[in-house]
Short mmCIF file of C-alpha atoms and ligand atoms in Angstrom, two decimals:
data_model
loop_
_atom_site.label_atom_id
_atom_site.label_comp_id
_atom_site.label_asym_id
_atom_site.label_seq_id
_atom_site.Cartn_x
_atom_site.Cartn_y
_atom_site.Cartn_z
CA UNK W 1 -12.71 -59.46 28.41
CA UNK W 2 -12.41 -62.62 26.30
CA UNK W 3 -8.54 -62.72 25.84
CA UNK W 4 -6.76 -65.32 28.49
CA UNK W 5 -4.72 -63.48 31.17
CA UNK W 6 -0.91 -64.72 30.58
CA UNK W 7 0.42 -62.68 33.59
CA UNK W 8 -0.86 -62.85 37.19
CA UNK W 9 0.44 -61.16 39.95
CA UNK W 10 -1.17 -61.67 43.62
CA UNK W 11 -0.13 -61.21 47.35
CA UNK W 12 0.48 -57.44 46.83
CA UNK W 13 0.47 -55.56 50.09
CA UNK W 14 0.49 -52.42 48.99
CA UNK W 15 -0.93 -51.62 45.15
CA UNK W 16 0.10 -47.66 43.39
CA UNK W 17 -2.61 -47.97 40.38
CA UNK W 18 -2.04 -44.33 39.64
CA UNK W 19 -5.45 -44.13 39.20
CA UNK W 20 -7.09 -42.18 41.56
CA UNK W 21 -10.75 -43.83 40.34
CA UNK W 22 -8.85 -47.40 42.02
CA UNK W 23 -7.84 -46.65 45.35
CA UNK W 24 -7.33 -44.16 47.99
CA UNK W 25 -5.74 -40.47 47.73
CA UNK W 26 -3.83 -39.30 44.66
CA UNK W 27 -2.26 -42.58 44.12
CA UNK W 28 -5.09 -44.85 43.52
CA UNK W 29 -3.57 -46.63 46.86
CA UNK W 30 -5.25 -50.88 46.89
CA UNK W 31 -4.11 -53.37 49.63
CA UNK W 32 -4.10 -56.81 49.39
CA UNK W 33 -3.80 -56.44 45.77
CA UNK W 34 -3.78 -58.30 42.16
CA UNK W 35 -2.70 -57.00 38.64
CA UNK W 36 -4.00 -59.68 36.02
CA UNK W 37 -2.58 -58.92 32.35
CA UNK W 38 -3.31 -60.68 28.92
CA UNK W 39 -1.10 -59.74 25.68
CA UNK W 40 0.85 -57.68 27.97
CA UNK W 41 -2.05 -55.17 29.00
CA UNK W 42 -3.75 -55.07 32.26
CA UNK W 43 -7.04 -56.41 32.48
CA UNK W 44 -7.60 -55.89 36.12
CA UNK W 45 -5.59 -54.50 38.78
CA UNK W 46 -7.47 -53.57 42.31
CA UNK W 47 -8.57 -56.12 45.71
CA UNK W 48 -7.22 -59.47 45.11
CA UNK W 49 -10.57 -60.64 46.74
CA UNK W 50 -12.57 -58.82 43.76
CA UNK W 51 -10.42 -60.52 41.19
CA UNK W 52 -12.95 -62.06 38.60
CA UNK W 53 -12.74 -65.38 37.17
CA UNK W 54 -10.53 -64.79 33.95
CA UNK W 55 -9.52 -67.92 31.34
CA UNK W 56 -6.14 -68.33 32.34
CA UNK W 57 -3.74 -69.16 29.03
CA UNK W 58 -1.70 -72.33 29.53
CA UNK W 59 1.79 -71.09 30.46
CA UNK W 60 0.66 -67.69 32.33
CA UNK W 61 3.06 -66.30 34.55
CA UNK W 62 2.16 -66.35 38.34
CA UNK W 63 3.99 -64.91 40.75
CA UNK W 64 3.09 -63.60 44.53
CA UNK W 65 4.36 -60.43 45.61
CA UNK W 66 4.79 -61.68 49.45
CA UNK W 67 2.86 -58.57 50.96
CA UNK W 68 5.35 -56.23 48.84
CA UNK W 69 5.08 -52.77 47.00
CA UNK W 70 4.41 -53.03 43.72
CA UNK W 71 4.33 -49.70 41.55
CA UNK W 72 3.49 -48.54 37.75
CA UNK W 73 7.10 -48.91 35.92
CA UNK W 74 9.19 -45.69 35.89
CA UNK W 75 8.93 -43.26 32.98
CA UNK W 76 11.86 -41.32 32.38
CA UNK W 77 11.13 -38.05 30.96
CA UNK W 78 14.74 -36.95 29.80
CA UNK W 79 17.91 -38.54 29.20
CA UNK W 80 20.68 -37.91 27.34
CA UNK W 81 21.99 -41.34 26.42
CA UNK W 82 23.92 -41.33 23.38
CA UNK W 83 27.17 -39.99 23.67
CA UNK W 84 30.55 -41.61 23.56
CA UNK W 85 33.45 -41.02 26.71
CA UNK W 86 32.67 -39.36 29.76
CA UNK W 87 33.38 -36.21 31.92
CA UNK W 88 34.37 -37.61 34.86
CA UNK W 89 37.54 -35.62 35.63
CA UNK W 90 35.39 -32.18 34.58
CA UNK W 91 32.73 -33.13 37.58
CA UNK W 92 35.36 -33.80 39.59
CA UNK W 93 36.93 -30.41 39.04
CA UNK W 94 33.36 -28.89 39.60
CA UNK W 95 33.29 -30.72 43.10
CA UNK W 96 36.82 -28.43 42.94
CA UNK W 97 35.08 -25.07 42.39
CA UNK W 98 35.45 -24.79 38.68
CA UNK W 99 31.77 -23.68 37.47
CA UNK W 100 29.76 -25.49 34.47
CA UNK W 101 29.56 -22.79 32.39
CA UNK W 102 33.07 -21.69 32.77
CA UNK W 103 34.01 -25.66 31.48
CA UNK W 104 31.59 -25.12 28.69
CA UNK W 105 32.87 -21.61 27.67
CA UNK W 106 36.97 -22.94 27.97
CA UNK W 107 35.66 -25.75 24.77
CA UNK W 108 35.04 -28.55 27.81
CA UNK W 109 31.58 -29.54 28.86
CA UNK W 110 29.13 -30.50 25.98
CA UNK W 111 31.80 -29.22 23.24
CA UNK W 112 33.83 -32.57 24.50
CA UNK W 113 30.96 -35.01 24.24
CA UNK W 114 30.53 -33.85 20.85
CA UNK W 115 33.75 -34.34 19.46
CA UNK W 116 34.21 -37.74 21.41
CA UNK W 117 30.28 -39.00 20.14
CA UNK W 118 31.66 -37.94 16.76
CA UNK W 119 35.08 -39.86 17.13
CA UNK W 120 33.36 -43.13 18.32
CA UNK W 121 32.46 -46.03 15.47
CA UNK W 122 28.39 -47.01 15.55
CA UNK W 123 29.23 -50.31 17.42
CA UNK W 124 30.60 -48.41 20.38
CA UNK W 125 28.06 -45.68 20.39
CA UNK W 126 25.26 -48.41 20.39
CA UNK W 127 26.98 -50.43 23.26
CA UNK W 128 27.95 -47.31 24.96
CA UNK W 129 24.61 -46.18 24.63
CA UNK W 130 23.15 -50.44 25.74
CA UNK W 131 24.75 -50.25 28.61
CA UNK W 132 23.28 -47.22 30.10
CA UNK W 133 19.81 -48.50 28.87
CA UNK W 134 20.11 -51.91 31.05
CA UNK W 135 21.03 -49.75 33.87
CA UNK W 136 17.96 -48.03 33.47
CA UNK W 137 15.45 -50.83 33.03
CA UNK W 138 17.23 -52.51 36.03
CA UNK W 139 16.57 -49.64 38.22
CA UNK W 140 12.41 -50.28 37.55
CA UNK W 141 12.62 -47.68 34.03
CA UNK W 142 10.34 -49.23 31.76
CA UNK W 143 9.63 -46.23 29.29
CA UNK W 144 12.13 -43.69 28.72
CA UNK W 145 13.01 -40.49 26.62
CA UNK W 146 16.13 -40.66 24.62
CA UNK W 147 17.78 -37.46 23.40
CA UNK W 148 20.14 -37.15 20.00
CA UNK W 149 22.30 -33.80 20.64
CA UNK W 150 25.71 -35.17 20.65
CA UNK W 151 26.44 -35.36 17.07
CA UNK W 152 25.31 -31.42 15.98
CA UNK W 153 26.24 -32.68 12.55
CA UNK W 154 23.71 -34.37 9.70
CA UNK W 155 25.44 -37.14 10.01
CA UNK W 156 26.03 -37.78 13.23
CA UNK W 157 22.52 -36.63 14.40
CA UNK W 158 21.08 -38.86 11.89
CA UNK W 159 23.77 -41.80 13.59
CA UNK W 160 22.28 -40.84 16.85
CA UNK W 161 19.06 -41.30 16.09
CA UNK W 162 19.67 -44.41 14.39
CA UNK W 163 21.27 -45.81 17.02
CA UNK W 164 18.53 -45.07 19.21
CA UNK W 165 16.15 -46.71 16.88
CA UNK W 166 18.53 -50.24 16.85
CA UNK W 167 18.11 -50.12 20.71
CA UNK W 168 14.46 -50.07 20.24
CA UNK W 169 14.18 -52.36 18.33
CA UNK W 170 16.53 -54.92 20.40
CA UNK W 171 14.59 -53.94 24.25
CA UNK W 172 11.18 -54.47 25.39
CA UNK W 173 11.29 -50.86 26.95
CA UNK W 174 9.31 -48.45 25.00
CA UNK W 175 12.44 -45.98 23.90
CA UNK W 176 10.65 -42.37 23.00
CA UNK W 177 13.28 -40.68 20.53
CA UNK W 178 14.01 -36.90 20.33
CA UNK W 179 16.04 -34.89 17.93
CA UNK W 180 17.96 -32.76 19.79
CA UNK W 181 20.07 -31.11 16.85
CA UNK W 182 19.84 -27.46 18.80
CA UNK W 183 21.12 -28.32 22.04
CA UNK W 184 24.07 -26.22 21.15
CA UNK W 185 25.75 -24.49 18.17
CA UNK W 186 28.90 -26.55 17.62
CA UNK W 187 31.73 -24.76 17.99
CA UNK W 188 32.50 -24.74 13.79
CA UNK W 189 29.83 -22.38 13.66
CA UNK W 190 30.50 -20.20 16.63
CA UNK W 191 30.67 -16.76 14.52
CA UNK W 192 27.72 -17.88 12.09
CA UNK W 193 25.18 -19.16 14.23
CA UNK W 194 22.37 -18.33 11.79
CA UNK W 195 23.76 -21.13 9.10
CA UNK W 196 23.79 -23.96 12.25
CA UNK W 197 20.13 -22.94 12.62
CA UNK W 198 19.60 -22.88 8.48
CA UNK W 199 21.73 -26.15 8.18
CA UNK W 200 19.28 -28.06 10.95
CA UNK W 201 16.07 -27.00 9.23
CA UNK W 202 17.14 -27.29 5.94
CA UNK W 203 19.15 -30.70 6.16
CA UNK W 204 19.36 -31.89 10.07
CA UNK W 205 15.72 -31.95 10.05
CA UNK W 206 14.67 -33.45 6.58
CA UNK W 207 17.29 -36.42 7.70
CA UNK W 208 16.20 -36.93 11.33
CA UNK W 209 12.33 -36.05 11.71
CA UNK W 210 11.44 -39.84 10.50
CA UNK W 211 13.45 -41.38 13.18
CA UNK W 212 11.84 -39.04 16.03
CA UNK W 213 8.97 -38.11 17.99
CA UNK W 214 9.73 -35.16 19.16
CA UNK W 215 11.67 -32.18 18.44
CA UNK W 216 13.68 -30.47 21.54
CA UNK W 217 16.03 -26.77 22.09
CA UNK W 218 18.23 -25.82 24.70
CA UNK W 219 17.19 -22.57 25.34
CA UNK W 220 19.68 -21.03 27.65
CA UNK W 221 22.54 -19.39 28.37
CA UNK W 222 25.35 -20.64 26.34
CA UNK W 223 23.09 -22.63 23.95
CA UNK W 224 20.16 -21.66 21.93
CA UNK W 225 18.04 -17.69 22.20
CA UNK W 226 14.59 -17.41 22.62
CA UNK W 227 14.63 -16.38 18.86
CA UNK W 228 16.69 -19.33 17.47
CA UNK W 229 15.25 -22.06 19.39
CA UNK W 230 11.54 -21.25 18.11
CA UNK W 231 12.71 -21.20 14.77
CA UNK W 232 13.45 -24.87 15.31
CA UNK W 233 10.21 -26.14 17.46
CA UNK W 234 8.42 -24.71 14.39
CA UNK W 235 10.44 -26.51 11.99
CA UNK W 236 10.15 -29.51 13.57
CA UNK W 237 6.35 -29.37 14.01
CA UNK W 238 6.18 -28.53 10.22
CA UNK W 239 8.09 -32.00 9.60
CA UNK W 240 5.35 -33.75 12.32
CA UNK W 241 7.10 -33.49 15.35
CA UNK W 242 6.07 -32.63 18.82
CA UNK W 243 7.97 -30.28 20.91
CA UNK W 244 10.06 -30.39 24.05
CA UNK W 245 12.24 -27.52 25.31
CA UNK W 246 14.99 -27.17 27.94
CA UNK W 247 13.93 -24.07 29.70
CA UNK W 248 14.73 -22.06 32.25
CA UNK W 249 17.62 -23.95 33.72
CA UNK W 250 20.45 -21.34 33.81
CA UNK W 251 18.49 -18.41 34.47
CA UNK W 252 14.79 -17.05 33.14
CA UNK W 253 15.48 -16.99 29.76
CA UNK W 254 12.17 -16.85 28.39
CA UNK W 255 11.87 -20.28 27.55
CA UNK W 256 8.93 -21.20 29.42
CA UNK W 257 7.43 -18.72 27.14
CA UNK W 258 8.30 -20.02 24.50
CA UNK W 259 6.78 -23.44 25.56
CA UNK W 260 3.43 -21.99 26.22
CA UNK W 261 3.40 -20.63 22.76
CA UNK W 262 4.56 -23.10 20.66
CA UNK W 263 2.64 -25.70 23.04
CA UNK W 264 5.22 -27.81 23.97
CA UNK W 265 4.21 -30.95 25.56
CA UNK W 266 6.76 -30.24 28.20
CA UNK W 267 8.97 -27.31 29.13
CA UNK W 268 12.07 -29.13 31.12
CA UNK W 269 14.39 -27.56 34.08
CA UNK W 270 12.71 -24.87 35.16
CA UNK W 271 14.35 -23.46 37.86
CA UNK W 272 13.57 -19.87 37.34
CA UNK W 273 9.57 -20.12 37.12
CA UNK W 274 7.69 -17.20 37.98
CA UNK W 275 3.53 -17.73 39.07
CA UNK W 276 2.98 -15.92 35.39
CA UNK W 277 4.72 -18.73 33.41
CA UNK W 278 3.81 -21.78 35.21
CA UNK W 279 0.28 -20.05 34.90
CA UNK W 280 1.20 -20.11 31.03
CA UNK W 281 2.04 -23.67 30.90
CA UNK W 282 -0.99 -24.93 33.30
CA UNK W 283 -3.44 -23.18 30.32
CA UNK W 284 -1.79 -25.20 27.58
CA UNK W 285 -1.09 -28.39 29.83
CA UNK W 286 2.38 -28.52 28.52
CA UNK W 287 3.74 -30.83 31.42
CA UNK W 288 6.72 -29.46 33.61
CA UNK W 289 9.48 -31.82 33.62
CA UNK W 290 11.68 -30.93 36.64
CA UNK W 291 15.28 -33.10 36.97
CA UNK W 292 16.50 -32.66 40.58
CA UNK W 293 19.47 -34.90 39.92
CA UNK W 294 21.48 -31.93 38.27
CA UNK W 295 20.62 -29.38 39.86
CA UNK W 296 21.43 -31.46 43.09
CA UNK W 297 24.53 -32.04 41.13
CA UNK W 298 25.19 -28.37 39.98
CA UNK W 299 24.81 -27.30 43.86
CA UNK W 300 23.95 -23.91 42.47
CA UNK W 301 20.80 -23.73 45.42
CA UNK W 302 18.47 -23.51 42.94
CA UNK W 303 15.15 -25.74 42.47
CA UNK W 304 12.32 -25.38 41.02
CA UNK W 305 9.78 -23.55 42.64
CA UNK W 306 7.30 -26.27 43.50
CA UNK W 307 4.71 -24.09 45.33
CA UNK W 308 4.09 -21.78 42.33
CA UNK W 309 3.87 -25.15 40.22
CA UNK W 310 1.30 -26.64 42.93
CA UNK W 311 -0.48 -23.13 42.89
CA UNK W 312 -1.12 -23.20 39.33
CA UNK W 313 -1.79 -26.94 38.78
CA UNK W 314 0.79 -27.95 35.97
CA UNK W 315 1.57 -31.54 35.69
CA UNK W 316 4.54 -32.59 36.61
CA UNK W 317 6.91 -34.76 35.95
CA UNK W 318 10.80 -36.54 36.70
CA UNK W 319 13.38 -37.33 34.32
CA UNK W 320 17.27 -38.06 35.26
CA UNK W 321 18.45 -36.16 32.38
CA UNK W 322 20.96 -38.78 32.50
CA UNK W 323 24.53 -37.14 30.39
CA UNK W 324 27.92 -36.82 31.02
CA UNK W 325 28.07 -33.64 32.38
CA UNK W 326 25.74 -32.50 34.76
CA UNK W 327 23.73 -36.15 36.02
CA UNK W 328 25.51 -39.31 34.93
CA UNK W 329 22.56 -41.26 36.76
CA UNK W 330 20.36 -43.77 35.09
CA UNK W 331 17.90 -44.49 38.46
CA UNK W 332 14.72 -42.93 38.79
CA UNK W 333 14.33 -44.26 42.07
CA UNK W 334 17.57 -41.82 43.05
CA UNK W 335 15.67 -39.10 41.24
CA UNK W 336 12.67 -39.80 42.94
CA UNK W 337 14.52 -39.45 46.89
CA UNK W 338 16.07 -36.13 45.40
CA UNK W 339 12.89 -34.76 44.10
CA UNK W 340 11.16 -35.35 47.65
CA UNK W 341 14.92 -34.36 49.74
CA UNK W 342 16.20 -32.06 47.29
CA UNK W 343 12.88 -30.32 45.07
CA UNK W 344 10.49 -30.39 47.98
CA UNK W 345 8.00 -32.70 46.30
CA UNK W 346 6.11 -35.25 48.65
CA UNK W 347 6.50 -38.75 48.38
CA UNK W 348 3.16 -38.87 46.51
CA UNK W 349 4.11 -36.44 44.11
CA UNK W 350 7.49 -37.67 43.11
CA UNK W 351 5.60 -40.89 42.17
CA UNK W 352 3.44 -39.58 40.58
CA UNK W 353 5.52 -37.49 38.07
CA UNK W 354 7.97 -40.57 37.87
CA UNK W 355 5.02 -42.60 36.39
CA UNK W 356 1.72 -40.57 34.97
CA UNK W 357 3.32 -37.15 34.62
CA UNK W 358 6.68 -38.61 33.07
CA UNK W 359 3.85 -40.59 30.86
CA UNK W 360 2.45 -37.24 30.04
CA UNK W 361 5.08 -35.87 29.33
CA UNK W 362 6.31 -37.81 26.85
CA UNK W 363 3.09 -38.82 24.82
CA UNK W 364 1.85 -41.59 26.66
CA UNK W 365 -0.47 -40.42 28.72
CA UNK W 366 -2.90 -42.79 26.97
CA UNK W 367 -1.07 -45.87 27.65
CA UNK W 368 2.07 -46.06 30.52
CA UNK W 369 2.15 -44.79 33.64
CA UNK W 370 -1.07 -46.17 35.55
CA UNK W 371 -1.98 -49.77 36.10
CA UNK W 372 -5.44 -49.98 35.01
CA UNK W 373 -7.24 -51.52 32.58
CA UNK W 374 -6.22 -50.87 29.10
CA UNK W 375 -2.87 -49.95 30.18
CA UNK W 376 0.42 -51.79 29.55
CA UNK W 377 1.02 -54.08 32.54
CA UNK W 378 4.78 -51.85 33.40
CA UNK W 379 5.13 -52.26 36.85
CA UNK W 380 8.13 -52.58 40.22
CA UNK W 381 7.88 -55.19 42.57
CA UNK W 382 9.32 -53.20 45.14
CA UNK W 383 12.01 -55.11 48.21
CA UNK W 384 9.82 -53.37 50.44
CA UNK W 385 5.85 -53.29 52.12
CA UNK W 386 5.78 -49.45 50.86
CA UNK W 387 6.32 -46.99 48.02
CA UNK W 388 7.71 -44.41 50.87
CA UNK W 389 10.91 -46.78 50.61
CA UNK W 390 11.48 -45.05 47.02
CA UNK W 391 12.32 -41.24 49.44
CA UNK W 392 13.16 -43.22 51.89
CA UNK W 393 16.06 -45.84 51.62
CA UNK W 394 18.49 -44.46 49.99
CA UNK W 395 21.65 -46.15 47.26
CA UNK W 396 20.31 -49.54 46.66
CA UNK W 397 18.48 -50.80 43.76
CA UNK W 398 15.05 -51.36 45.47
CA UNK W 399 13.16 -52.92 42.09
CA UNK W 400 13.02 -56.48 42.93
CA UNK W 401 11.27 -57.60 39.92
CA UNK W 402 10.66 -55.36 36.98
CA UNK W 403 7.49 -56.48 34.47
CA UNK W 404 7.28 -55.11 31.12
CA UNK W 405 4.02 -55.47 29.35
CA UNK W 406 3.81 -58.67 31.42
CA UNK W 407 7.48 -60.43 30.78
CA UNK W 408 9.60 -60.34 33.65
CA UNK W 409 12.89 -58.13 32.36
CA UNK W 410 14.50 -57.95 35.15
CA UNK W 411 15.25 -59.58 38.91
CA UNK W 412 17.52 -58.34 41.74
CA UNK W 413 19.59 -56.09 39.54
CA UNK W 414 20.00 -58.70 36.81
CA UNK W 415 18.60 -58.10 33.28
CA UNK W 416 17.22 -61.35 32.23
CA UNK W 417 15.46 -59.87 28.81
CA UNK W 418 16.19 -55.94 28.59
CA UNK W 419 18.02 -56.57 25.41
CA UNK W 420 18.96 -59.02 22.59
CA UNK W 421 21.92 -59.19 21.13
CA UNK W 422 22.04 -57.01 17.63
CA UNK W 423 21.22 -58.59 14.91
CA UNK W 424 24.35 -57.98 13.40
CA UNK W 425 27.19 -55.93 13.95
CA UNK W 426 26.35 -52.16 12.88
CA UNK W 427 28.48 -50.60 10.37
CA UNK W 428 28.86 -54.38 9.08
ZN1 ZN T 501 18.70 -32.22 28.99
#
């Protein structure tokens, strides 16, 4: 390697590469570890007494980990974050016995996000949406999913996307955008759901493929059929997207199915798997992207079956699915204690999907998620000697320092460059 290393990082204790080729066990375990990175890619990360004499660029960054963690940055998988207003008082009358789908079927539950996402100007949406984004990266996020959905019109999916693409542009995290135009037929087209479906692939779609990645459906009860939501994965490939589907959350719907045979690169939820369709989705390595922060939330008992996931081999993955409704939560270092305390994964796994499955799961398998050569130099110094702290020690921010691509974004909960200010006032 010829380029000069601008960020060094020694005195770890404990090193998660994510590469099992690395270290020890699944984890790609290395103690008494360094992570050398150069243009914000990692040129070496393994023994700090095997680190090879790089050219060192005047002005690289040196720090010393004091015998702490340090992990690969957190991928989130799923989130929801642009909407405008919150739910707060509709949770709190879940906590009262009044069920989710019973809010959503009375006009509450997503049906009020839209119409106050719709009310808001840009400027609040974007700041709205800021906010939650520097809550993420504080928590040790450093590549996350960001779902449209809220808007369910042209306009206001296209908004959606747009501001998502203004945060991008103004944060060092890499922001993965998804149209989300089908996560429910808005309530104008309640007795004609067929024009919603021709309206999003006729217009929706034409206005908001360039500003995504991927294309997602809820496919559920209460949101999209089996029949409707492939209609729009198709569409969406056809204008170069990738697919994502919500599956399986409410009951088995038949969209894991569905993700199998539209080859989704992830079928999300899944709480009603059977060993047939996690088979399904382990033959076309669409990843499973479980969220055990709603259905923690949801208290319904329900989880995803990890041993018929395990069985068959799929990849998983975490996500918060971080919205108003079901999991206002922005950590995946909460989501990674409730996937071990709540899902049944092991500490190993729950890493895992938080970093190279999320990764996966979202396209970047190539580049995020790992800290090995060739990589992007993402990574969590941790407050603690181990990664076991993240199932362990529970309701603090543990991320002491969060890197991205080698610039420190982020120390003790403060955001020191997560995001600039806009370059001028949207809308303006
Ligand atoms: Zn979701």
């Amino acid at each position: 390697v010829n380029r000069q290393v601008d960020f060094l990082l020694t005195g770890i204790g404990q090193l998660v590469t994510a590469d099992p080729g690395l270290g020890t066990g699944p984890l790609g375990l290395v103690e008494r570890a360094a992570v050398a990175a150069a243009d914000g890619t990692v040129v070496f990360a393994g023994p700090e007494a095997s680190l090879p004499d790089l050219p060192v660029a005047p002005g690289c960054e040196r720090m010393d980990a004091g015998g702490r963690a340090v992990v690969p940055g957190f991928v989130d998988a799923h989130t929801h974050l642009v909407f405008a207003g919150d739910r707060a008082d509709e949770f709190a009358a879940r906590l009262r016995g009044f069920g989710y789908e019973q809010a959503l079927a009375a006009g509450g539950g997503i049906h009020r996000t839209v119409r106050e996402t719709r009310a808001a100007s840009d400027a609040e949406l974007e700041r709205a949406t800021a906010d939650r984004l520097v809550q993420a990266g504080i928590s040790g996020t450093t590549t996350i999913e960001v779902k449209s959905g809220y808007g369910l019109t042209v306009g206001d999916e296209r908004r959606s996307l747009e501001v998502v693409a203004r945060l991008a542009a103004r944060t060092p995290i890499d922001v993965v955008p998804t149209f989300l135009g089908a996560h429910l037929i808005p309530a104008e087209f309640a007795d004609d759901r067929k024009a919603y479906i021709d309206l999003l692939e006729q217009e929706m779609l034409p206005a908001c493929a360039p500003l995504a990645e991927f294309v997602d459906a809820f496919c559920d009860r209460g949101a999209l059929t089996v029949a409707e939501s492939r209609r729009v994965l198709a569409a969406g490939r056809r204008h170069g997207l990738k697919a994502k589907i919500h599956a399986n959350e409410l009951g088995p719907t038949g969209g894991a199915w569905l993700a199998a045979e539209q080859g989704c690169v992830s079928a999300d939820h899944l709480l009603f798997l059977d060993h047939a369709e996690a088979a399904a989705l382990a033959s076309t390595g669409t990843a499973a992207v479980l969220l055990p922060g709603t259905s923690f939330l949801l208290r319904t008992g329900h989880v995803a079956p990890i041993r018929v996931l395990r069985e068959t081999g799929v990849t998983l993955a975490l996500g918060t699915d971080c919205n108003p409704g079901t999991c206002y939560c922005e950590s995946m270092q909460l989501v990674i204690a409730l996937a071990c305390i709540h899902g049944g994964l092991t500490p190993e796994e729950a890493l895992l999907a938080a970093t190279s499955g999320a990764a996966r799961a979202v396209g970047r398998a190539d580049r995020a998620g790992r800290l090995t050569p060739g990589f992007a130099c993402d990574l969590v110094v941790l407050h603690g000697r181990s990664y076991l702290d993240l199932a362990y020690h529970l309701g603090v921010n543990l991320a002491q320092i969060v890197v991205k691509r080698g610039q420190v974004v982020a120390r003790d909960g403060v955001p020191l460059a997560l995001l600039r200010e806009p370059a001028e006032e949207p809308g303006g």
